[in-house]
CSV table of C-alpha atoms and ligand atoms in Angstrom, one decimal:
chain,number,residue,atom,x,y,z
E,19,GLY,CA,-33.1,15.0,-15.3
E,20,LYS,CA,-30.3,15.9,-13.1
E,21,ALA,CA,-27.1,14.1,-12.5
E,22,GLN,CA,-26.7,11.7,-9.6
E,23,ILE,CA,-23.0,12.4,-9.3
E,24,GLY,CA,-20.4,14.7,-10.8
E,25,VAL,CA,-16.7,14.4,-11.6
E,26,THR,CA,-14.5,17.5,-11.9
E,27,GLY,CA,-11.0,16.9,-13.2
E,28,LEU,CA,-11.0,14.8,-16.3
E,29,ALA,CA,-7.5,13.6,-16.7
E,30,VAL,CA,-7.3,9.9,-17.2
E,31,MET,CA,-8.4,8.8,-13.7
E,32,GLY,CA,-11.3,11.2,-13.5
E,33,ARG,CA,-12.4,10.4,-17.1
E,34,ASN,CA,-12.3,6.7,-16.5
E,35,LEU,CA,-14.3,7.0,-13.2
E,36,ALA,CA,-16.9,9.1,-14.9
E,37,ARG,CA,-17.2,6.6,-17.8
E,38,ASN,CA,-17.4,3.7,-15.3
E,39,LEU,CA,-20.3,5.5,-13.5
E,40,ALA,CA,-22.1,6.2,-16.8
E,41,ARG,CA,-21.6,2.7,-18.0
E,42,ASN,CA,-23.3,1.5,-14.8
E,43,GLY,CA,-26.4,3.5,-15.5
E,44,PHE,CA,-25.7,6.6,-13.4
E,45,THR,CA,-26.2,10.1,-14.9
E,46,VAL,CA,-22.9,11.8,-14.5
E,47,ALA,CA,-22.1,15.5,-14.6
E,48,VAL,CA,-18.7,16.2,-15.9
E,49,HIS,CA,-16.4,19.2,-15.7
E,50,ASN,CA,-12.8,20.1,-16.4
E,51,ARG,CA,-11.0,23.4,-15.9
E,52,SER,CA,-10.3,23.6,-19.6
E,53,PRO,CA,-13.6,22.6,-21.2
E,54,GLU,CA,-11.9,21.0,-24.2
E,55,ARG,CA,-11.4,17.8,-22.1
E,56,THR,CA,-15.1,17.7,-21.2
E,57,ARG,CA,-16.1,18.0,-24.8
E,58,THR,CA,-13.6,15.3,-25.8
E,59,LEU,CA,-15.0,12.9,-23.2
E,60,VAL,CA,-18.6,13.4,-24.4
E,61,ALA,CA,-17.6,13.2,-28.0
E,62,ASP,CA,-15.6,10.0,-27.6
E,63,HIS,CA,-17.6,8.2,-25.0
E,64,GLY,CA,-21.0,9.9,-24.9
E,65,ASP,CA,-22.7,6.7,-26.2
E,66,GLU,CA,-21.6,4.7,-23.1
E,67,GLY,CA,-24.2,6.4,-20.8
E,68,THR,CA,-25.6,9.7,-19.8
E,69,PHE,CA,-23.2,12.6,-19.3
E,70,ILE,CA,-24.2,16.1,-18.5
E,71,PRO,CA,-21.2,18.3,-19.5
E,72,GLY,CA,-20.7,21.6,-17.6
E,73,GLU,CA,-18.6,24.3,-19.1
E,74,THR,CA,-18.3,26.2,-15.9
E,75,LEU,CA,-18.2,25.0,-12.3
E,76,GLU,CA,-21.5,26.8,-11.7
E,77,GLU,CA,-23.2,25.0,-14.5
E,78,PHE,CA,-21.7,21.7,-13.4
E,79,VAL,CA,-23.0,22.2,-9.8
E,80,ALA,CA,-26.4,23.3,-11.0
E,81,SER,CA,-26.8,20.0,-13.0
E,82,LEU,CA,-26.5,17.8,-9.9
E,83,GLU,CA,-29.5,16.4,-7.9
E,84,ARG,CA,-29.5,17.1,-4.2
E,85,PRO,CA,-27.7,16.2,-2.0
E,86,ARG,CA,-25.0,16.8,-4.5
E,87,ALA,CA,-22.1,14.4,-4.8
E,88,VAL,CA,-19.0,15.8,-6.5
E,89,ILE,CA,-15.9,13.8,-7.1
E,90,VAL,CA,-12.8,15.9,-7.3
E,91,MET,CA,-10.1,14.1,-9.2
E,92,VAL,CA,-7.1,16.5,-9.5
E,93,LYS,CA,-3.5,16.4,-8.2
E,94,ALA,CA,-3.1,15.9,-4.5
E,95,GLY,CA,-2.1,18.9,-2.4
E,96,GLY,CA,-2.6,22.5,-3.5
E,97,PRO,CA,-4.6,21.8,-6.6
E,98,THR,CA,-7.1,19.8,-4.5
E,99,ASP,CA,-7.5,22.6,-2.0
E,100,ALA,CA,-7.9,25.1,-4.9
E,101,VAL,CA,-10.8,23.1,-6.4
E,102,ILE,CA,-12.5,22.6,-3.0
E,103,ASP,CA,-12.3,26.4,-2.3
E,104,GLU,CA,-14.0,27.1,-5.6
E,105,LEU,CA,-16.6,24.5,-5.1
E,106,VAL,CA,-17.7,25.1,-1.5
E,107,PRO,CA,-19.4,28.4,-2.1
E,108,LEU,CA,-21.6,26.8,-4.8
E,109,LEU,CA,-22.7,23.9,-2.5
E,110,GLU,CA,-25.5,23.7,0.1
E,111,GLU,CA,-25.9,21.9,3.4
E,112,GLY,CA,-25.8,18.1,3.1
E,113,ASP,CA,-23.8,18.1,-0.2
E,114,ILE,CA,-20.9,15.7,-0.5
E,115,VAL,CA,-17.4,16.5,-1.8
E,116,ILE,CA,-15.4,13.3,-2.6
E,117,ASP,CA,-11.6,13.4,-3.1
E,118,CYS,CA,-10.6,10.3,-5.0
E,119,GLY,CA,-6.9,11.3,-5.4
E,120,ASN,CA,-4.0,9.9,-3.4
E,121,ALA,CA,-4.3,12.6,-0.6
E,122,HIS,CA,-2.4,12.4,2.6
E,123,PHE,CA,-4.9,11.3,5.3
E,124,ALA,CA,-3.9,14.3,7.5
E,125,ASP,CA,-5.0,16.7,4.7
E,126,THR,CA,-8.2,14.7,4.4
E,127,ARG,CA,-8.8,15.1,8.2
E,128,ARG,CA,-8.3,18.8,7.9
E,129,ARG,CA,-10.6,19.2,4.9
E,130,GLU,CA,-13.3,17.0,6.4
E,131,GLU,CA,-13.3,19.2,9.5
E,132,ALA,CA,-13.4,22.4,7.5
E,133,LEU,CA,-16.3,21.2,5.4
E,134,ARG,CA,-18.2,19.7,8.3
E,135,ALA,CA,-18.2,23.1,9.9
E,136,LYS,CA,-20.0,24.4,6.8
E,137,GLY,CA,-22.6,21.6,6.9
E,138,LEU,CA,-20.9,19.7,4.0
E,139,HIS,CA,-19.6,16.1,3.9
E,140,PHE,CA,-16.1,15.5,2.8
E,141,VAL,CA,-15.3,12.0,1.7
E,142,GLY,CA,-11.6,11.2,1.2
E,143,THR,CA,-11.7,8.1,-0.9
E,144,GLY,CA,-8.8,5.7,-1.8
E,145,VAL,CA,-9.1,4.4,-5.3
E,146,SER,CA,-6.8,1.7,-6.4
E,147,GLY,CA,-6.3,-0.1,-9.7
E,148,GLY,CA,-4.7,2.4,-12.0
E,149,GLU,CA,-6.3,3.6,-15.2
E,150,GLU,CA,-7.8,0.3,-16.1
E,151,GLY,CA,-9.2,-0.3,-12.7
E,152,ALA,CA,-10.9,3.1,-12.7
E,153,LEU,CA,-12.7,2.2,-15.9
E,154,LEU,CA,-13.5,-1.5,-15.4
E,155,GLY,CA,-13.7,-1.8,-11.6
E,156,PRO,CA,-11.3,-0.4,-9.0
E,157,SER,CA,-11.0,-1.2,-5.3
E,158,ILE,CA,-12.7,1.8,-3.5
E,159,MET,CA,-11.9,2.9,0.1
E,160,PRO,CA,-14.3,5.7,1.1
E,161,GLY,CA,-13.9,7.5,4.4
E,162,GLY,CA,-16.2,10.2,5.7
E,163,SER,CA,-19.6,10.1,7.4
E,164,LYS,CA,-22.0,7.3,7.4
E,165,GLU,CA,-24.7,9.6,5.9
E,166,SER,CA,-22.5,10.3,2.9
E,167,TYR,CA,-22.0,6.6,2.4
E,168,ALA,CA,-25.7,6.0,2.3
E,169,LYS,CA,-25.8,8.1,-0.9
E,170,LEU,CA,-22.4,7.1,-2.3
E,171,GLY,CA,-22.3,3.4,-1.3
E,172,PRO,CA,-24.7,2.1,-3.9
E,173,MET,CA,-22.9,3.9,-6.7
E,174,PHE,CA,-19.4,3.1,-5.6
E,175,GLU,CA,-20.3,-0.6,-5.0
E,176,ALA,CA,-21.8,-0.8,-8.4
E,177,ILE,CA,-18.7,0.5,-10.2
E,178,SER,CA,-16.1,-1.4,-8.0
E,179,ALA,CA,-14.5,-4.7,-8.8
E,180,LYS,CA,-16.4,-7.8,-7.6
E,181,VAL,CA,-14.9,-11.0,-6.2
E,182,ASP,CA,-17.2,-13.9,-5.7
E,183,GLY,CA,-20.1,-11.4,-6.1
E,184,THR,CA,-18.8,-9.2,-3.3
E,185,ALA,CA,-18.1,-5.5,-4.1
E,186,CYS,CA,-14.5,-4.3,-3.5
E,187,CYS,CA,-15.8,-1.3,-1.7
E,188,VAL,CA,-16.8,-0.7,1.9
E,189,HIS,CA,-17.2,2.3,4.2
E,190,VAL,CA,-13.8,2.3,5.8
E,191,GLY,CA,-14.5,4.7,8.7
E,192,PRO,CA,-14.8,8.5,9.4
E,193,ASP,CA,-12.8,11.4,8.1
E,194,GLY,CA,-9.3,10.3,6.9
E,195,ALA,CA,-9.8,6.5,7.3
E,196,GLY,CA,-10.2,5.8,3.6
E,197,HIS,CA,-7.1,7.7,2.6
E,198,PHE,CA,-5.2,6.1,5.5
E,199,VAL,CA,-5.9,2.6,4.3
E,200,LYS,CA,-5.1,3.6,0.7
E,201,MET,CA,-1.8,4.9,1.9
E,202,VAL,CA,-1.0,1.6,3.7
E,203,HIS,CA,-2.2,-0.3,0.6
E,204,ASN,CA,0.4,1.6,-1.4
E,205,GLY,CA,3.1,0.9,1.3
E,206,ILE,CA,2.3,-2.8,1.0
E,207,GLU,CA,2.5,-2.4,-2.8
E,208,TYR,CA,6.0,-1.1,-2.4
E,209,ALA,CA,7.0,-4.1,-0.2
E,210,ASP,CA,5.4,-6.5,-2.7
E,211,MET,CA,7.3,-5.0,-5.6
E,212,GLN,CA,10.6,-4.9,-3.7
E,213,LEU,CA,10.2,-8.6,-2.7
E,214,ILE,CA,9.5,-9.5,-6.3
E,215,ALA,CA,12.5,-7.5,-7.4
E,216,GLU,CA,14.8,-9.3,-4.9
E,217,ALA,CA,13.5,-12.7,-6.0
E,218,TYR,CA,14.1,-11.8,-9.7
E,219,ASP,CA,17.7,-10.6,-8.9
E,220,LEU,CA,18.5,-13.8,-7.0
E,221,LEU,CA,17.0,-16.0,-9.7
E,222,ARG,CA,18.9,-14.2,-12.3
E,223,GLU,CA,22.2,-14.5,-10.6
E,224,GLY,CA,21.6,-18.0,-9.2
E,225,LEU,CA,20.3,-19.6,-12.4
E,226,ASN,CA,22.3,-17.5,-14.9
E,227,ALA,CA,18.9,-17.2,-16.7
E,228,THR,CA,17.5,-14.7,-19.1
E,229,PRO,CA,14.8,-12.3,-17.9
E,230,ALA,CA,12.3,-14.1,-20.1
E,231,GLU,CA,13.2,-17.5,-18.5
E,232,ILE,CA,12.6,-15.9,-15.1
E,233,GLY,CA,9.3,-14.6,-16.4
E,234,GLU,CA,8.3,-18.2,-16.9
E,235,ILE,CA,9.1,-19.0,-13.3
E,236,PHE,CA,6.9,-16.1,-12.1
E,237,GLU,CA,4.2,-17.5,-14.4
E,238,THR,CA,4.4,-20.8,-12.7
E,239,TRP,CA,4.3,-19.1,-9.3
E,240,ASN,CA,1.2,-17.3,-10.3
E,241,GLN,CA,-0.6,-20.7,-10.3
E,242,GLY,CA,-0.1,-21.2,-6.6
E,243,ASP,CA,-0.3,-19.3,-3.2
E,244,LEU,CA,1.5,-16.3,-4.7
E,245,GLU,CA,-1.2,-15.8,-7.3
E,246,SER,CA,-1.6,-12.1,-7.6
E,247,PHE,CA,-1.8,-9.2,-10.1
E,248,LEU,CA,1.8,-8.1,-9.4
E,249,ILE,CA,3.2,-11.6,-9.9
E,250,GLU,CA,1.2,-11.8,-13.2
E,251,ILE,CA,2.5,-8.5,-14.5
E,252,THR,CA,6.1,-9.4,-13.4
E,253,ALA,CA,6.0,-12.3,-15.8
E,254,GLN,CA,4.7,-9.9,-18.5
E,255,VAL,CA,7.4,-7.3,-17.9
E,256,LEU,CA,10.2,-9.9,-17.7
E,257,LYS,CA,9.2,-11.5,-20.9
E,258,HIS,CA,9.0,-8.3,-22.8
E,259,THR,CA,11.8,-7.5,-25.4
E,260,ASP,CA,12.9,-4.0,-26.2
E,261,ALA,CA,11.9,-3.5,-29.8
E,262,GLU,CA,14.8,-1.1,-30.5
E,263,THR,CA,17.7,-3.2,-29.2
E,264,GLY,CA,16.3,-6.7,-29.1
E,265,LYS,CA,17.4,-6.9,-25.5
E,266,GLY,CA,15.3,-7.9,-22.5
E,267,PHE,CA,13.2,-4.9,-21.6
E,268,VAL,CA,14.4,-4.9,-17.9
E,269,ASP,CA,18.0,-4.6,-19.2
E,270,ILE,CA,17.4,-1.3,-21.0
E,271,VAL,CA,15.4,0.4,-18.2
E,272,LEU,CA,17.4,2.8,-15.9
E,273,ASP,CA,17.7,1.1,-12.5
E,274,GLN,CA,16.5,4.0,-10.4
E,275,ALA,CA,13.0,3.5,-8.9
E,276,GLU,CA,10.9,6.6,-8.5
E,277,GLN,CA,8.0,7.3,-6.2
E,278,LYS,CA,5.2,9.8,-5.8
E,279,GLY,CA,5.3,9.6,-2.0
E,280,THR,CA,2.7,7.3,-0.6
E,281,GLY,CA,5.3,4.8,0.5
E,282,ARG,CA,7.2,7.5,2.2
E,283,TRP,CA,4.0,8.6,4.0
E,284,THR,CA,3.3,5.1,5.1
E,285,VAL,CA,6.7,4.9,6.7
E,286,GLN,CA,6.4,8.3,8.3
E,287,SER,CA,3.0,7.4,9.8
E,288,ALA,CA,4.4,4.1,11.0
E,289,LEU,CA,7.1,5.9,12.9
E,290,ASP,CA,4.5,8.2,14.5
E,291,LEU,CA,2.3,5.3,15.4
E,292,GLY,CA,5.2,3.1,16.6
E,293,VAL,CA,4.5,0.3,14.3
E,294,PRO,CA,7.5,-1.6,12.9
E,295,ILE,CA,6.7,-1.9,9.2
E,296,THR,CA,10.3,-3.0,8.4
E,297,GLY,CA,9.4,-4.6,5.0
E,298,ILE,CA,7.7,-1.5,3.7
E,299,ALA,CA,10.5,0.7,5.1
E,300,GLU,CA,13.2,-1.4,3.5
E,301,ALA,CA,11.3,-1.3,0.2
E,302,THR,CA,11.0,2.5,0.4
E,303,PHE,CA,14.6,2.9,1.2
E,304,ALA,CA,15.7,0.5,-1.5
E,305,ARG,CA,14.0,2.8,-4.0
E,306,SER,CA,15.9,5.6,-2.4
E,307,ILE,CA,19.3,3.8,-2.6
E,308,SER,CA,18.7,3.0,-6.3
E,309,GLY,CA,18.2,6.7,-7.0
E,310,HIS,CA,21.5,7.8,-5.5
E,311,ALA,CA,23.5,7.4,-8.7
E,312,ASP,CA,26.6,9.3,-7.6
E,313,GLN,CA,27.0,7.4,-4.3
E,314,ARG,CA,26.4,4.1,-6.2
E,315,ALA,CA,29.1,5.0,-8.7
E,316,ALA,CA,31.6,6.0,-6.0
E,317,ALA,CA,31.0,2.8,-4.0
E,318,ALA,CA,31.3,0.7,-7.1
E,319,ARG,CA,34.7,2.4,-7.9
E,320,THR,CA,35.9,1.9,-4.3
E,321,PHE,CA,34.7,-1.6,-3.6
E,322,GLY,CA,34.1,-3.1,-7.0
E,323,SER,CA,30.7,-4.3,-8.1
E,324,SER,CA,31.4,-8.0,-8.5
E,325,VAL,CA,29.3,-10.5,-6.6
E,326,GLY,CA,30.1,-14.0,-5.5
E,327,SER,CA,28.3,-17.1,-6.6
E,328,LEU,CA,25.1,-18.2,-5.0
E,329,GLU,CA,26.4,-21.8,-5.4
E,330,VAL,CA,23.3,-23.3,-6.8
E,331,THR,CA,23.6,-27.0,-7.1
E,332,ASP,CA,20.0,-28.0,-7.3
E,333,ARG,CA,18.1,-25.6,-9.6
E,334,GLU,CA,14.6,-26.7,-8.7
E,335,GLN,CA,15.4,-26.5,-4.9
E,336,PHE,CA,16.8,-23.0,-5.4
E,337,ILE,CA,13.7,-21.8,-7.2
E,338,GLU,CA,11.6,-23.3,-4.5
E,339,ASP,CA,13.7,-21.6,-1.8
E,340,VAL,CA,13.3,-18.2,-3.5
E,341,ARG,CA,9.6,-18.8,-3.8
E,342,ALA,CA,9.2,-19.7,-0.2
E,343,ALA,CA,11.4,-16.8,0.9
E,344,LEU,CA,9.2,-14.5,-1.1
E,345,TYR,CA,6.0,-15.9,0.3
E,346,ALA,CA,7.2,-15.8,3.9
E,347,SER,CA,8.5,-12.2,3.5
E,348,LYS,CA,5.2,-11.2,1.9
E,349,VAL,CA,3.3,-12.6,4.9
E,350,VAL,CA,5.5,-10.4,7.2
E,351,ALA,CA,4.9,-7.3,5.0
E,352,TYR,CA,1.2,-7.8,5.2
E,353,ALA,CA,1.2,-8.6,8.9
E,354,GLN,CA,3.1,-5.3,9.4
E,355,GLY,CA,0.8,-3.4,7.1
E,356,PHE,CA,-2.3,-4.7,8.8
E,357,ASP,CA,-0.8,-3.8,12.2
E,358,GLN,CA,-0.5,-0.3,11.0
E,359,VAL,CA,-4.1,-0.2,9.8
E,360,ILE,CA,-5.2,-1.4,13.3
E,361,ALA,CA,-2.9,1.1,15.1
E,362,GLY,CA,-4.1,4.0,12.9
E,363,SER,CA,-7.7,3.0,13.5
E,364,GLU,CA,-7.1,3.0,17.3
E,365,GLU,CA,-5.2,6.3,17.3
E,366,TYR,CA,-7.8,8.2,15.3
E,367,GLY,CA,-10.9,6.3,16.5
E,368,TRP,CA,-11.9,5.0,13.1
E,369,GLY,CA,-13.2,1.6,14.0
E,370,ILE,CA,-11.7,0.0,10.9
E,371,ASP,CA,-12.4,-3.7,10.4
E,372,PRO,CA,-9.1,-5.2,9.1
E,373,GLY,CA,-10.9,-8.2,7.6
E,374,ALA,CA,-13.1,-5.9,5.6
E,375,MET,CA,-9.9,-4.3,4.1
E,376,ALA,CA,-8.6,-7.7,3.1
E,377,THR,CA,-12.0,-8.3,1.5
E,378,ILE,CA,-12.0,-5.2,-0.6
E,379,TRP,CA,-8.3,-5.7,-1.6
E,380,ARG,CA,-9.1,-9.0,-3.2
E,381,GLY,CA,-10.0,-7.4,-6.4
E,382,GLY,CA,-9.5,-4.2,-8.4
E,383,CYS,CA,-6.4,-2.9,-6.6
E,384,ILE,CA,-2.7,-3.2,-7.3
E,385,ILE,CA,-2.1,-5.7,-4.5
E,386,ARG,CA,-5.0,-7.9,-5.3
E,387,ALA,CA,-4.1,-11.5,-4.5
E,388,ARG,CA,-5.5,-14.9,-3.7
E,389,PHE,CA,-3.9,-14.8,-0.3
E,390,LEU,CA,-6.1,-11.9,0.9
E,391,ASN,CA,-8.9,-14.4,1.3
E,392,ARG,CA,-6.7,-16.0,4.0
E,393,ILE,CA,-6.2,-12.7,5.7
E,394,ARG,CA,-9.9,-12.1,5.8
E,395,GLU,CA,-10.5,-15.6,7.2
E,396,ALA,CA,-7.8,-15.0,9.9
E,397,TYR,CA,-9.5,-11.8,11.2
E,398,ASP,CA,-13.0,-13.5,10.9
E,399,ALA,CA,-11.7,-16.3,13.1
E,400,ASP,CA,-10.1,-14.0,15.6
E,401,PRO,CA,-10.8,-10.2,15.4
E,402,LYS,CA,-8.2,-9.6,18.2
E,403,LEU,CA,-5.4,-11.5,16.4
E,404,PRO,CA,-2.1,-10.2,17.9
E,405,SER,CA,-0.4,-10.5,14.5
E,406,LEU,CA,-1.3,-12.1,11.2
E,407,LEU,CA,1.9,-14.1,11.4
E,408,VAL,CA,0.5,-16.2,14.2
E,409,ALA,CA,-2.9,-17.0,12.5
E,410,PRO,CA,-2.8,-20.8,11.9
E,411,TYR,CA,-2.7,-20.6,8.1
E,412,PHE,CA,0.1,-18.0,8.0
E,413,ALA,CA,2.1,-19.6,10.9
E,414,GLU,CA,2.1,-22.8,9.0
E,415,ALA,CA,3.1,-21.1,5.7
E,416,VAL,CA,6.0,-19.3,7.4
E,417,GLN,CA,7.2,-22.4,9.4
E,418,SER,CA,7.2,-24.6,6.3
E,419,GLY,CA,9.2,-22.0,4.4
E,420,VAL,CA,11.6,-20.9,7.1
E,421,ASP,CA,14.5,-23.2,6.1
E,422,SER,CA,14.3,-22.0,2.5
E,423,TRP,CA,14.0,-18.4,3.8
E,424,ARG,CA,17.2,-18.8,5.8
E,425,ARG,CA,19.1,-20.4,2.9
E,426,VAL,CA,18.2,-17.6,0.6
E,427,VAL,CA,19.1,-14.9,3.1
E,428,SER,CA,22.4,-16.6,4.0
E,429,ALA,CA,23.3,-17.2,0.4
E,430,SER,CA,22.6,-13.7,-0.7
E,431,ALA,CA,24.6,-12.3,2.2
E,432,SER,CA,27.5,-14.6,1.3
E,433,ALA,CA,27.4,-13.7,-2.3
E,434,GLY,CA,27.0,-10.0,-1.7
E,435,ILE,CA,23.7,-9.6,-3.4
E,436,PRO,CA,21.5,-7.2,-1.5
E,437,ALA,CA,18.1,-8.7,-0.4
E,438,PRO,CA,17.1,-6.0,2.2
E,439,ALA,CA,13.4,-6.9,2.3
E,440,PHE,CA,14.0,-10.7,2.5
E,441,SER,CA,16.6,-10.3,5.2
E,442,SER,CA,14.8,-7.7,7.3
E,443,SER,CA,11.6,-9.6,7.2
E,444,LEU,CA,13.4,-12.7,8.4
E,445,ALA,CA,15.0,-10.6,11.2
E,446,TYR,CA,11.5,-9.4,12.1
E,447,TYR,CA,10.2,-12.9,12.4
E,448,ASP,CA,13.2,-14.0,14.5
E,449,ALA,CA,12.9,-10.9,16.7
E,450,LEU,CA,9.2,-11.4,17.4
E,451,ARG,CA,9.6,-15.0,18.4
E,452,ARG,CA,12.8,-14.4,20.5
E,453,ASP,CA,12.6,-15.3,24.2
E,454,ARG,CA,14.9,-12.5,25.3
E,455,LEU,CA,15.9,-9.5,23.2
E,456,PRO,CA,19.1,-7.5,23.7
E,457,ALA,CA,16.7,-4.5,24.3
E,458,ALA,CA,17.5,-5.2,28.0
E,459,LEU,CA,21.1,-4.0,27.4
E,460,ILE,CA,19.8,-0.9,25.6
E,461,GLN,CA,17.7,-0.1,28.7
E,462,GLY,CA,20.7,-0.5,30.9
E,463,LEU,CA,22.7,1.9,28.7
E,464,ARG,CA,19.9,4.5,28.7
E,465,ASP,CA,19.8,4.3,32.5
E,466,ASN,CA,23.6,4.6,32.7
E,467,PHE,CA,24.1,7.7,30.6
E,468,GLY,CA,20.8,9.4,31.2
E,469,ALA,CA,19.0,8.0,34.2
E,470,HIS,CA,16.2,7.0,31.9
E,471,THR,CA,15.2,4.2,34.3
E,472,TYR,CA,14.3,0.6,33.5
E,473,ARG,CA,11.7,-2.0,34.5
E,474,ARG,CA,12.6,-5.4,36.0
E,475,THR,CA,11.5,-8.8,35.0
E,476,ASP,CA,10.7,-9.9,38.6
E,477,ARG,CA,8.7,-7.0,40.0
E,478,ASP,CA,6.6,-3.9,39.0
E,479,GLY,CA,7.8,-0.4,38.9
E,480,SER,CA,10.6,1.6,37.4
E,481,PHE,CA,14.2,1.7,38.7
E,482,HIS,CA,17.5,3.5,38.5
E,483,THR,CA,21.0,2.3,39.3
E,484,GLN,CA,23.5,4.8,40.8
E,485,TRP,CA,26.0,4.0,38.0
E,486,SER,CA,28.7,6.5,39.1
E,487,GLY,CA,28.2,5.9,42.8
E,488,ASP,CA,27.8,2.7,44.8
E,489,LYS,CA,25.7,0.9,42.1
E,490,SER,CA,22.8,0.6,44.4
E,491,GLU,CA,19.3,0.5,42.9
E,492,THR,CA,16.5,2.9,43.8
E,493,PRO,CA,12.9,2.9,42.7
E,494,ALA,CA,12.3,5.8,40.3
S,214,6PG,C1,-3.0,2.2,-7.1
S,214,6PG,C2,-1.6,2.7,-7.2
S,214,6PG,C3,-1.6,4.2,-7.6
S,214,6PG,C4,-0.2,4.7,-8.0
S,214,6PG,C5,1.0,4.1,-7.3
S,214,6PG,C6,2.3,4.6,-7.9
S,214,6PG,O1,-3.3,1.7,-6.1
S,214,6PG,O2,-3.7,2.2,-8.1
S,214,6PG,O3,-1.0,2.6,-5.9
S,214,6PG,O4,-2.1,4.9,-6.6
S,214,6PG,O5,0.0,4.5,-9.4
S,214,6PG,O6,0.8,4.4,-6.0
S,214,6PG,O7,3.0,5.1,-6.8
S,214,6PG,P1,4.5,5.4,-6.8
S,214,6PG,O8,4.7,6.4,-7.9
S,214,6PG,O9,4.8,6.0,-5.5
S,214,6PG,O10,5.3,4.2,-7.0
């Protein structure tokens, strides 16, 4: 028989996706540029299902049933284009090329258009969950045509994570929609991690506790509203001891956070779309600050690196304050991320259902969390929700935590401990609910120096004031 699907690129993600498909009963063609990897996969895991190894790309393509479905799992960028270029001449009308890497959605749109012109389907697919997710059940975000999903959907849903019996996979929308939402997922992942890091830093300073003791606090938090994969592994990482030195693991890791670029893409896209994703942006810039070692050293020499006391008198209350600040800031970050999904969907005509994204992010992916159920409920109740923040459940969560949030942000500012994501999320909340913003003054300044005009609160139209003349106002 022929293979129902093929995977080319058998590094860890490709290998695990192929194994997951085979374990779920699909016949999987496998191929890798150097055939050694293909042989190893079949030798080590051949008993998990049915693999058809292809030594050459031609052999691989010939082993697939039609319409062919080929997953490309190589490095984003040039390597992906190179494989597509080799593959396309071997394919026939109606065949489907699936890119499961972390591609930029603009590249995916370009590739989709190029392949569509050749009668092929190109399905940019976000896959989240790391190595383990790929093998045991990731969250899968396929873009591309509806026709391609008719073939891929049953396979992808079968291998995806399940929550309450629902697959963590849905057809996101046409062309780049899948990679776009995966990008925003990663931006939210950055924000989640930065918020966790700030909470850890404040707890450590405020309680004068060991990393392992703070790990216990995160473990407790994981029993409540904050329950999520990232909180769970935070406890694991904080409780880990370095074998060599006997020190807490976090104390021997270089404090410079790296990134492969999806967070940066999220922020770039948000600027283009005009969506204020301040939490994700602060998280991305916080990684960037951490990496500027020379500037950090110079500033520490100039200003000293000592911090003041957080003046914790009631330890339990302080822990609860940090928890509430983390939760409220997290709500802001997700509200902003979902705003971006909605804005992207409008800009590119994708028709993305934000509630469906919350549904498929409940399991398998890095940001999987209990509270995504609440996001889905919020969009179910009101598909036109102006912001997640104002959905009753989240509004109540934020309101009940706002005193804690303010205490934490004030205390961190007084002590000189940076909490950029906590504080900018609070500023976002306060800005959104403010009656009058000082943006009116900015408009006045723009009109003064550049005749950029302004609108009035009391009547329609645009106006300009003769700033260097008699200060009379004229309609623009
Ligand atoms: C996932 C992850 C995955 C990747 C991270 C790391 O959803 O499974 O997001 O795609 O490991 O994005 O990204 P950085 O290197 O940029 O932190």
